[in-house]
Amino acid sequence: MVLLGSEGFVVLTCLSFTLVGVDSISGNLPPPEDLSLSWHPSSLIVSVNWREPAGLDAKCKVNYTLAIYELKCPPRQNASYKLRTEKLSHEYKISKECDICVGITTNPMVCEEKKASEEIYKALSPPLALVTNFSCAYYANGKMNCTWSIVKYTPDLQLFYRFSEENTQKHCKSYLTTGILKTGCHLDDEDLTTHVKVYFVISGSVENHLTSNNFMIDKHVSAVKLPKPKVYITQEGERLHFQASTPNFLPPQCLKYKYIYNKCNEKNEVFIENSSTHVEYDSACKYTVRGQVVYTNYCAPQNIESEMSEPEFYGEDCDPNLAFKVAMIITPLIVCCCLIAAIVLFRRNKDIILPKIPEPSLFFKDMLNSTSDGLSKSLGGGKLYVPVKEVVASGVSLEPKSSLLHPNHDTCI
């Protein structure tokens, strides 16, 4: 529609007043114009740009409040980042590509009776994802494995990394594959030992357009993978000394150690800051010890624990009543053996120990059968009993048979 003459001028003035001057009448400053957001091509950086409000009085000096929300617009949580600046641009570093919502307001510095403008919002979606579930595991000095899941097969997929924004990008030299797909990268770089944050760029062509995804890994916060320790047990006097192997690629102040040991089926747990500890030793018990390394929340958002070590054993279980039981078994055996030996010795020396005694019946029989040479019938005679001597024939011999006699006659001599 074309407006001519004074009427057109009046309508145009009214429109300008409506679009630009409403905030001035209400006492609020106008918001910034042409707010724009963009991803940095090779970094996890969001670039924010705007222009100063139109129709701003030249005598009015303002600054801007920038609020960044790592979520979709309109924001329903507090801002992740806030900044007040007089500049017309800003770059914001994030840890991963995600939905970004930016809010901005105009604030009066030297403006008479003016208030801050209303907050306006602008959304920025993450770039097209080539991969998801990107994660890394830092497990030894200068060694880290990074893995991801493929969203869409990209033949020219490549991974680059660097340790700071200023450093030159390095190319992955050893890819981990699943079939023909690149699903990871093994990093073996001495610079990993001196740098904490690592920046990654995964790039590839999708529908003839070069696309890249950016990631940042803080290897001491989200990428630590603790190795399973080895536990050593030694006896020192009346105590046992537990020593666990320590990972040498992490700050010692970030590590704690946990020991779980069984003593005579009694479970105990020790949580210490050093890699070694001492416990009282009971020689009657068998000790089963396992250790674990813990990366504490002093250096990470939450405790990261290693796997439990293989069990180590020391000593043997003993019965506390073993001596009594042994005595109860051995004592009767000793008594039985002694009794048997005594019986055998007694039988062998019976005649010495118990000599033969004449029977009283024979003694009295001899007394009754005695002659005048024996005991006097008068008990008052004063003679002693003399046993009767037995008569033994002597001088008797046998003559040989005579050859003169007829063989059919036997003659007794």
Short mmCIF file of C-alpha atoms in Angstrom, two decimals, residues 395-403 405 411-413:
data_model
loop_
_atom_site.label_atom_id
_atom_site.label_comp_id
_atom_site.label_asym_id
_atom_site.label_seq_id
_atom_site.Cartn_x
_atom_site.Cartn_y
_atom_site.Cartn_z
CA GLY A 395 70.01 -150.71 91.93
CA VAL A 396 67.27 -152.07 89.72
CA SER A 397 68.22 -152.92 86.12
CA LEU A 398 66.77 -154.83 83.20
CA GLU A 399 68.49 -157.80 81.68
CA PRO A 400 68.40 -158.35 77.96
CA LYS A 401 66.47 -161.28 76.56
CA SER A 402 68.36 -164.57 76.39
CA SER A 403 68.97 -165.88 72.90
CA LEU A 405 65.31 -169.29 75.14
CA THR A 411 60.72 -165.40 80.67
CA CYS A 412 60.59 -162.62 83.20
CA ILE A 413 63.66 -162.14 85.26
#
